[in-house]
Amino acid sequence: MEDRNPGPAGIKALLTPGQRILGLDLGTKTIGLAISDMRWTLASPLYTIKRTKFTQDARELLEVCAREKIGALVLGLPVEMDGTEGKRCQSTRQFTANLRPLTDLPVGYWDERLSTAAVQRMMIDEMDMSRKKRAANVDKAAAAYILQGFLDAMART
């Protein structure tokens, strides 16, 4: 049986030249999106989807996938600090399960522990960004942080 949630090496094996990877930071109100370059080395923030109903969220997500030549998705997995999977992980896995009938794209997960905190700290310390600007950018920046971790792991395979 094929692995429906491959890791970095599995995703790398499934991609073809010219495809990109889309990173997602799923929240209850928004979905932050980030995109890889075509060499799968650099993640860049794309934009944030304001969540409504799953069908609308999925439609917008799949439109991005078609437009940007996406070959795989990477979702941040909000693992608890002790390494266990709680309700937020279940919600992320359920999102993937709901998406499966709509697309054949492989879906990988990446541990997103502390990603939002790291991004916020960077926005404050290194970019001196106002609270309002941070709020507008944190989700897509967190998606880029998650995707970059996955891309770095892919490069080591």
JSON list of C-alpha atoms in Angstrom, two decimals:
[
{"chain": "A", "resi": 1, "resn": "MET", "atom": "CA", "xyz": [0.00, 0.00, 0.00]},
{"chain": "A", "resi": 2, "resn": "GLU", "atom": "CA", "xyz": [1.29, 3.45, -0.91]},
{"chain": "A", "resi": 3, "resn": "ASP", "atom": "CA", "xyz": [2.21, 5.82, 1.91]},
{"chain": "A", "resi": 4, "resn": "ARG", "atom": "CA", "xyz": [-0.44, 8.55, 1.90]},
{"chain": "A", "resi": 5, "resn": "ASN", "atom": "CA", "xyz": [1.66, 10.80, 4.15]},
{"chain": "A", "resi": 6, "resn": "PRO", "atom": "CA", "xyz": [5.25, 10.49, 2.98]},
{"chain": "A", "resi": 7, "resn": "GLY", "atom": "CA", "xyz": [8.10, 12.25, 4.72]},
{"chain": "A", "resi": 8, "resn": "PRO", "atom": "CA", "xyz": [10.65, 14.48, 3.02]},
{"chain": "A", "resi": 9, "resn": "ALA", "atom": "CA", "xyz": [12.35, 11.63, 1.10]},
{"chain": "A", "resi": 10, "resn": "GLY", "atom": "CA", "xyz": [8.99, 10.27, -0.06]},
{"chain": "A", "resi": 11, "resn": "ILE", "atom": "CA", "xyz": [7.76, 13.66, -1.25]},
{"chain": "A", "resi": 12, "resn": "LYS", "atom": "CA", "xyz": [11.05, 14.28, -3.06]},
{"chain": "A", "resi": 13, "resn": "ALA", "atom": "CA", "xyz": [10.68, 10.97, -4.91]},
{"chain": "A", "resi": 14, "resn": "LEU", "atom": "CA", "xyz": [7.14, 11.89, -6.02]},
{"chain": "A", "resi": 15, "resn": "LEU", "atom": "CA", "xyz": [7.91, 15.35, -7.38]},
{"chain": "A", "resi": 16, "resn": "THR", "atom": "CA", "xyz": [8.76, 16.06, -11.00]},
{"chain": "A", "resi": 17, "resn": "PRO", "atom": "CA", "xyz": [10.80, 19.00, -12.33]},
{"chain": "A", "resi": 18, "resn": "GLY", "atom": "CA", "xyz": [8.80, 22.20, -12.48]},
{"chain": "A", "resi": 19, "resn": "GLN", "atom": "CA", "xyz": [6.54, 21.33, -9.58]},
{"chain": "A", "resi": 20, "resn": "ARG", "atom": "CA", "xyz": [6.48, 23.26, -6.33]},
{"chain": "A", "resi": 21, "resn": "ILE", "atom": "CA", "xyz": [5.47, 22.41, -2.79]},
{"chain": "A", "resi": 22, "resn": "LEU", "atom": "CA", "xyz": [2.75, 24.31, -0.94]},
{"chain": "A", "resi": 23, "resn": "GLY", "atom": "CA", "xyz": [3.14, 24.70, 2.82]},
{"chain": "A", "resi": 24, "resn": "LEU", "atom": "CA", "xyz": [0.10, 25.21, 5.03]},
{"chain": "A", "resi": 25, "resn": "ASP", "atom": "CA", "xyz": [-0.25, 26.53, 8.55]},
{"chain": "A", "resi": 26, "resn": "LEU", "atom": "CA", "xyz": [-3.81, 25.55, 9.48]},
{"chain": "A", "resi": 27, "resn": "GLY", "atom": "CA", "xyz": [-5.50, 27.70, 12.07]},
{"chain": "A", "resi": 28, "resn": "THR", "atom": "CA", "xyz": [-9.09, 27.85, 13.22]},
{"chain": "A", "resi": 29, "resn": "LYS", "atom": "CA", "xyz": [-9.66, 31.21, 11.48]},
{"chain": "A", "resi": 30, "resn": "THR", "atom": "CA", "xyz": [-7.00, 31.27, 8.76]},
{"chain": "A", "resi": 31, "resn": "ILE", "atom": "CA", "xyz": [-4.75, 29.09, 6.62]},
{"chain": "A", "resi": 32, "resn": "GLY", "atom": "CA", "xyz": [-1.30, 30.51, 6.04]},
{"chain": "A", "resi": 33, "resn": "LEU", "atom": "CA", "xyz": [0.22, 29.52, 2.69]},
{"chain": "A", "resi": 34, "resn": "ALA", "atom": "CA", "xyz": [3.84, 29.37, 1.59]},
{"chain": "A", "resi": 35, "resn": "ILE", "atom": "CA", "xyz": [5.37, 28.12, -1.63]},
{"chain": "A", "resi": 36, "resn": "SER", "atom": "CA", "xyz": [8.69, 26.55, -2.53]},
{"chain": "A", "resi": 37, "resn": "ASP", "atom": "CA", "xyz": [10.86, 27.50, -5.44]},
{"chain": "A", "resi": 38, "resn": "MET", "atom": "CA", "xyz": [11.12, 24.99, -8.28]},
{"chain": "A", "resi": 39, "resn": "ARG", "atom": "CA", "xyz": [14.39, 23.61, -6.91]},
{"chain": "A", "resi": 40, "resn": "TRP", "atom": "CA", "xyz": [12.72, 22.83, -3.56]},
{"chain": "A", "resi": 41, "resn": "THR", "atom": "CA", "xyz": [15.29, 24.79, -1.55]},
{"chain": "A", "resi": 42, "resn": "LEU", "atom": "CA", "xyz": [13.57, 28.03, -0.54]},
{"chain": "A", "resi": 43, "resn": "ALA", "atom": "CA", "xyz": [10.15, 28.66, 1.01]},
{"chain": "A", "resi": 44, "resn": "SER", "atom": "CA", "xyz": [8.44, 32.02, 0.57]},
{"chain": "A", "resi": 45, "resn": "PRO", "atom": "CA", "xyz": [5.25, 33.28, 2.24]},
{"chain": "A", "resi": 46, "resn": "LEU", "atom": "CA", "xyz": [2.39, 33.39, -0.25]},
{"chain": "A", "resi": 47, "resn": "TYR", "atom": "CA", "xyz": [-0.78, 34.67, 1.43]},
{"chain": "A", "resi": 48, "resn": "THR", "atom": "CA", "xyz": [-3.41, 33.85, 4.02]},
{"chain": "A", "resi": 49, "resn": "ILE", "atom": "CA", "xyz": [-6.82, 32.33, 3.37]},
{"chain": "A", "resi": 50, "resn": "LYS", "atom": "CA", "xyz": [-9.58, 33.44, 5.73]},
{"chain": "A", "resi": 51, "resn": "ARG", "atom": "CA", "xyz": [-11.36, 30.22, 6.64]},
{"chain": "A", "resi": 52, "resn": "THR", "atom": "CA", "xyz": [-15.07, 29.80, 5.96]},
{"chain": "A", "resi": 53, "resn": "LYS", "atom": "CA", "xyz": [-16.51, 26.37, 5.16]},
{"chain": "A", "resi": 54, "resn": "PHE", "atom": "CA", "xyz": [-14.29, 23.43, 4.27]},
{"chain": "A", "resi": 55, "resn": "THR", "atom": "CA", "xyz": [-15.63, 23.29, 0.69]},
{"chain": "A", "resi": 56, "resn": "GLN", "atom": "CA", "xyz": [-14.74, 26.94, 0.06]},
{"chain": "A", "resi": 57, "resn": "ASP", "atom": "CA", "xyz": [-11.35, 26.60, 1.78]},
{"chain": "A", "resi": 58, "resn": "ALA", "atom": "CA", "xyz": [-10.57, 23.49, -0.30]},
{"chain": "A", "resi": 59, "resn": "ARG", "atom": "CA", "xyz": [-11.69, 25.14, -3.53]},
{"chain": "A", "resi": 60, "resn": "GLU", "atom": "CA", "xyz": [-9.39, 28.12, -2.95]},
{"chain": "A", "resi": 61, "resn": "LEU", "atom": "CA", "xyz": [-6.53, 25.84, -1.94]},
{"chain": "A", "resi": 62, "resn": "LEU", "atom": "CA", "xyz": [-6.91, 23.66, -5.03]},
{"chain": "A", "resi": 63, "resn": "GLU", "atom": "CA", "xyz": [-7.06, 26.74, -7.26]},
{"chain": "A", "resi": 64, "resn": "VAL", "atom": "CA", "xyz": [-3.70, 27.80, -5.83]},
{"chain": "A", "resi": 65, "resn": "CYS", "atom": "CA", "xyz": [-2.36, 24.28, -6.45]},
{"chain": "A", "resi": 66, "resn": "ALA", "atom": "CA", "xyz": [-3.40, 24.38, -10.11]},
{"chain": "A", "resi": 67, "resn": "ARG", "atom": "CA", "xyz": [-2.18, 27.94, -10.70]},
{"chain": "A", "resi": 68, "resn": "GLU", "atom": "CA", "xyz": [1.21, 27.44, -9.01]},
{"chain": "A", "resi": 69, "resn": "LYS", "atom": "CA", "xyz": [1.94, 23.92, -10.37]},
{"chain": "A", "resi": 70, "resn": "ILE", "atom": "CA", "xyz": [1.94, 22.36, -6.91]},
{"chain": "A", "resi": 71, "resn": "GLY", "atom": "CA", "xyz": [3.18, 18.76, -6.71]},
{"chain": "A", "resi": 72, "resn": "ALA", "atom": "CA", "xyz": [2.75, 18.19, -2.96]},
{"chain": "A", "resi": 73, "resn": "LEU", "atom": "CA", "xyz": [1.35, 19.74, 0.19]},
{"chain": "A", "resi": 74, "resn": "VAL", "atom": "CA", "xyz": [3.10, 20.05, 3.55]},
{"chain": "A", "resi": 75, "resn": "LEU", "atom": "CA", "xyz": [0.93, 20.74, 6.56]},
{"chain": "A", "resi": 76, "resn": "GLY", "atom": "CA", "xyz": [2.25, 21.90, 9.88]},
{"chain": "A", "resi": 77, "resn": "LEU", "atom": "CA", "xyz": [1.37, 19.31, 12.52]},
{"chain": "A", "resi": 78, "resn": "PRO", "atom": "CA", "xyz": [0.72, 21.02, 15.87]},
{"chain": "A", "resi": 79, "resn": "VAL", "atom": "CA", "xyz": [2.30, 18.38, 18.12]},
{"chain": "A", "resi": 80, "resn": "GLU", "atom": "CA", "xyz": [2.11, 19.05, 21.87]},
{"chain": "A", "resi": 81, "resn": "MET", "atom": "CA", "xyz": [5.32, 20.07, 23.64]},
{"chain": "A", "resi": 82, "resn": "ASP", "atom": "CA", "xyz": [5.61, 16.56, 25.13]},
{"chain": "A", "resi": 83, "resn": "GLY", "atom": "CA", "xyz": [5.47, 15.02, 21.63]},
{"chain": "A", "resi": 84, "resn": "THR", "atom": "CA", "xyz": [1.90, 13.74, 21.84]},
{"chain": "A", "resi": 85, "resn": "GLU", "atom": "CA", "xyz": [-0.83, 14.51, 19.35]},
{"chain": "A", "resi": 86, "resn": "GLY", "atom": "CA", "xyz": [-3.79, 16.40, 20.76]},
{"chain": "A", "resi": 87, "resn": "LYS", "atom": "CA", "xyz": [-7.00, 17.82, 19.33]},
{"chain": "A", "resi": 88, "resn": "ARG", "atom": "CA", "xyz": [-5.24, 20.26, 17.01]},
{"chain": "A", "resi": 89, "resn": "CYS", "atom": "CA", "xyz": [-3.33, 17.37, 15.38]},
{"chain": "A", "resi": 90, "resn": "GLN", "atom": "CA", "xyz": [-6.59, 15.47, 15.00]},
{"chain": "A", "resi": 91, "resn": "SER", "atom": "CA", "xyz": [-8.10, 18.53, 13.33]},
{"chain": "A", "resi": 92, "resn": "THR", "atom": "CA", "xyz": [-5.16, 18.77, 10.90]},
{"chain": "A", "resi": 93, "resn": "ARG", "atom": "CA", "xyz": [-5.37, 15.07, 10.05]},
{"chain": "A", "resi": 94, "resn": "GLN", "atom": "CA", "xyz": [-9.14, 15.42, 9.55]},
{"chain": "A", "resi": 95, "resn": "PHE", "atom": "CA", "xyz": [-8.56, 18.33, 7.15]},
{"chain": "A", "resi": 96, "resn": "THR", "atom": "CA", "xyz": [-6.24, 16.05, 5.16]},
{"chain": "A", "resi": 97, "resn": "ALA", "atom": "CA", "xyz": [-8.80, 13.22, 5.20]},
{"chain": "A", "resi": 98, "resn": "ASN", "atom": "CA", "xyz": [-11.48, 15.60, 3.92]},
{"chain": "A", "resi": 99, "resn": "LEU", "atom": "CA", "xyz": [-9.13, 16.85, 1.18]},
{"chain": "A", "resi": 100, "resn": "ARG", "atom": "CA", "xyz": [-8.15, 13.36, -0.07]},
{"chain": "A", "resi": 101, "resn": "PRO", "atom": "CA", "xyz": [-11.26, 12.78, -2.23]},
{"chain": "A", "resi": 102, "resn": "LEU", "atom": "CA", "xyz": [-10.61, 16.11, -3.97]},
{"chain": "A", "resi": 103, "resn": "THR", "atom": "CA", "xyz": [-6.95, 15.72, -4.95]},
{"chain": "A", "resi": 104, "resn": "ASP", "atom": "CA", "xyz": [-4.27, 13.11, -5.56]},
{"chain": "A", "resi": 105, "resn": "LEU", "atom": "CA", "xyz": [-1.51, 15.41, -4.31]},
{"chain": "A", "resi": 106, "resn": "PRO", "atom": "CA", "xyz": [0.69, 13.75, -1.69]},
{"chain": "A", "resi": 107, "resn": "VAL", "atom": "CA", "xyz": [0.48, 15.33, 1.76]},
{"chain": "A", "resi": 108, "resn": "GLY", "atom": "CA", "xyz": [3.39, 15.45, 4.15]},
{"chain": "A", "resi": 109, "resn": "TYR", "atom": "CA", "xyz": [3.40, 16.69, 7.73]},
{"chain": "A", "resi": 110, "resn": "TRP", "atom": "CA", "xyz": [6.03, 18.71, 9.56]},
{"chain": "A", "resi": 111, "resn": "ASP", "atom": "CA", "xyz": [6.23, 19.27, 13.30]},
{"chain": "A", "resi": 112, "resn": "GLU", "atom": "CA", "xyz": [5.25, 22.89, 13.76]},
{"chain": "A", "resi": 113, "resn": "ARG", "atom": "CA", "xyz": [5.97, 23.20, 17.48]},
{"chain": "A", "resi": 114, "resn": "LEU", "atom": "CA", "xyz": [6.95, 26.77, 18.28]},
{"chain": "A", "resi": 115, "resn": "SER", "atom": "CA", "xyz": [6.85, 27.87, 14.62]},
{"chain": "A", "resi": 116, "resn": "THR", "atom": "CA", "xyz": [4.46, 30.76, 15.24]},
{"chain": "A", "resi": 117, "resn": "ALA", "atom": "CA", "xyz": [6.41, 31.84, 18.33]},
{"chain": "A", "resi": 118, "resn": "ALA", "atom": "CA", "xyz": [9.68, 31.74, 16.37]},
{"chain": "A", "resi": 119, "resn": "VAL", "atom": "CA", "xyz": [8.21, 33.77, 13.53]},
{"chain": "A", "resi": 120, "resn": "GLN", "atom": "CA", "xyz": [6.71, 36.34, 15.89]},
{"chain": "A", "resi": 121, "resn": "ARG", "atom": "CA", "xyz": [10.03, 36.68, 17.71]},
{"chain": "A", "resi": 122, "resn": "MET", "atom": "CA", "xyz": [11.81, 37.23, 14.38]},
{"chain": "A", "resi": 123, "resn": "MET", "atom": "CA", "xyz": [9.23, 39.83, 13.33]},
{"chain": "A", "resi": 124, "resn": "ILE", "atom": "CA", "xyz": [9.76, 41.71, 16.58]},
{"chain": "A", "resi": 125, "resn": "ASP", "atom": "CA", "xyz": [13.52, 41.37, 17.02]},
{"chain": "A", "resi": 126, "resn": "GLU", "atom": "CA", "xyz": [14.83, 41.41, 13.47]},
{"chain": "A", "resi": 127, "resn": "MET", "atom": "CA", "xyz": [12.18, 43.24, 11.52]},
{"chain": "A", "resi": 128, "resn": "ASP", "atom": "CA", "xyz": [10.85, 45.62, 14.19]},
{"chain": "A", "resi": 129, "resn": "MET", "atom": "CA", "xyz": [7.37, 44.96, 12.84]},
{"chain": "A", "resi": 130, "resn": "SER", "atom": "CA", "xyz": [4.32, 46.54, 14.46]},
{"chain": "A", "resi": 131, "resn": "ARG", "atom": "CA", "xyz": [1.69, 44.36, 16.12]},
{"chain": "A", "resi": 132, "resn": "LYS", "atom": "CA", "xyz": [-0.79, 45.11, 13.32]},
{"chain": "A", "resi": 133, "resn": "LYS", "atom": "CA", "xyz": [1.68, 44.09, 10.59]},
{"chain": "A", "resi": 134, "resn": "ARG", "atom": "CA", "xyz": [2.67, 40.97, 12.55]},
{"chain": "A", "resi": 135, "resn": "ALA", "atom": "CA", "xyz": [-0.98, 39.92, 12.81]},
{"chain": "A", "resi": 136, "resn": "ALA", "atom": "CA", "xyz": [-1.42, 40.33, 9.05]},
{"chain": "A", "resi": 137, "resn": "ASN", "atom": "CA", "xyz": [1.70, 38.32, 8.19]},
{"chain": "A", "resi": 138, "resn": "VAL", "atom": "CA", "xyz": [2.26, 35.73, 10.91]},
{"chain": "A", "resi": 139, "resn": "ASP", "atom": "CA", "xyz": [0.22, 32.87, 9.37]},
{"chain": "A", "resi": 140, "resn": "LYS", "atom": "CA", "xyz": [1.88, 32.93, 5.95]},
{"chain": "A", "resi": 141, "resn": "ALA", "atom": "CA", "xyz": [5.28, 33.46, 7.60]},
{"chain": "A", "resi": 142, "resn": "ALA", "atom": "CA", "xyz": [4.65, 30.47, 9.89]},
{"chain": "A", "resi": 143, "resn": "ALA", "atom": "CA", "xyz": [3.72, 28.42, 6.80]},
{"chain": "A", "resi": 144, "resn": "ALA", "atom": "CA", "xyz": [7.05, 29.44, 5.23]},
{"chain": "A", "resi": 145, "resn": "TYR", "atom": "CA", "xyz": [8.90, 28.49, 8.42]},
{"chain": "A", "resi": 146, "resn": "ILE", "atom": "CA", "xyz": [7.21, 25.05, 8.41]},
{"chain": "A", "resi": 147, "resn": "LEU", "atom": "CA", "xyz": [7.84, 24.51, 4.71]},
{"chain": "A", "resi": 148, "resn": "GLN", "atom": "CA", "xyz": [11.48, 25.60, 5.01]},
{"chain": "A", "resi": 149, "resn": "GLY", "atom": "CA", "xyz": [12.06, 22.98, 7.71]},
{"chain": "A", "resi": 150, "resn": "PHE", "atom": "CA", "xyz": [10.59, 20.34, 5.41]},
{"chain": "A", "resi": 151, "resn": "LEU", "atom": "CA", "xyz": [12.67, 21.54, 2.43]},
{"chain": "A", "resi": 152, "resn": "ASP", "atom": "CA", "xyz": [15.85, 21.48, 4.53]},
{"chain": "A", "resi": 153, "resn": "ALA", "atom": "CA", "xyz": [15.07, 17.89, 5.55]},
{"chain": "A", "resi": 154, "resn": "MET", "atom": "CA", "xyz": [14.40, 17.01, 1.88]},
{"chain": "A", "resi": 155, "resn": "ALA", "atom": "CA", "xyz": [17.81, 18.39, 0.92]},
{"chain": "A", "resi": 156, "resn": "ARG", "atom": "CA", "xyz": [19.46, 16.03, 3.42]},
{"chain": "A", "resi": 157, "resn": "THR", "atom": "CA", "xyz": [17.86, 12.95, 1.80]}
]
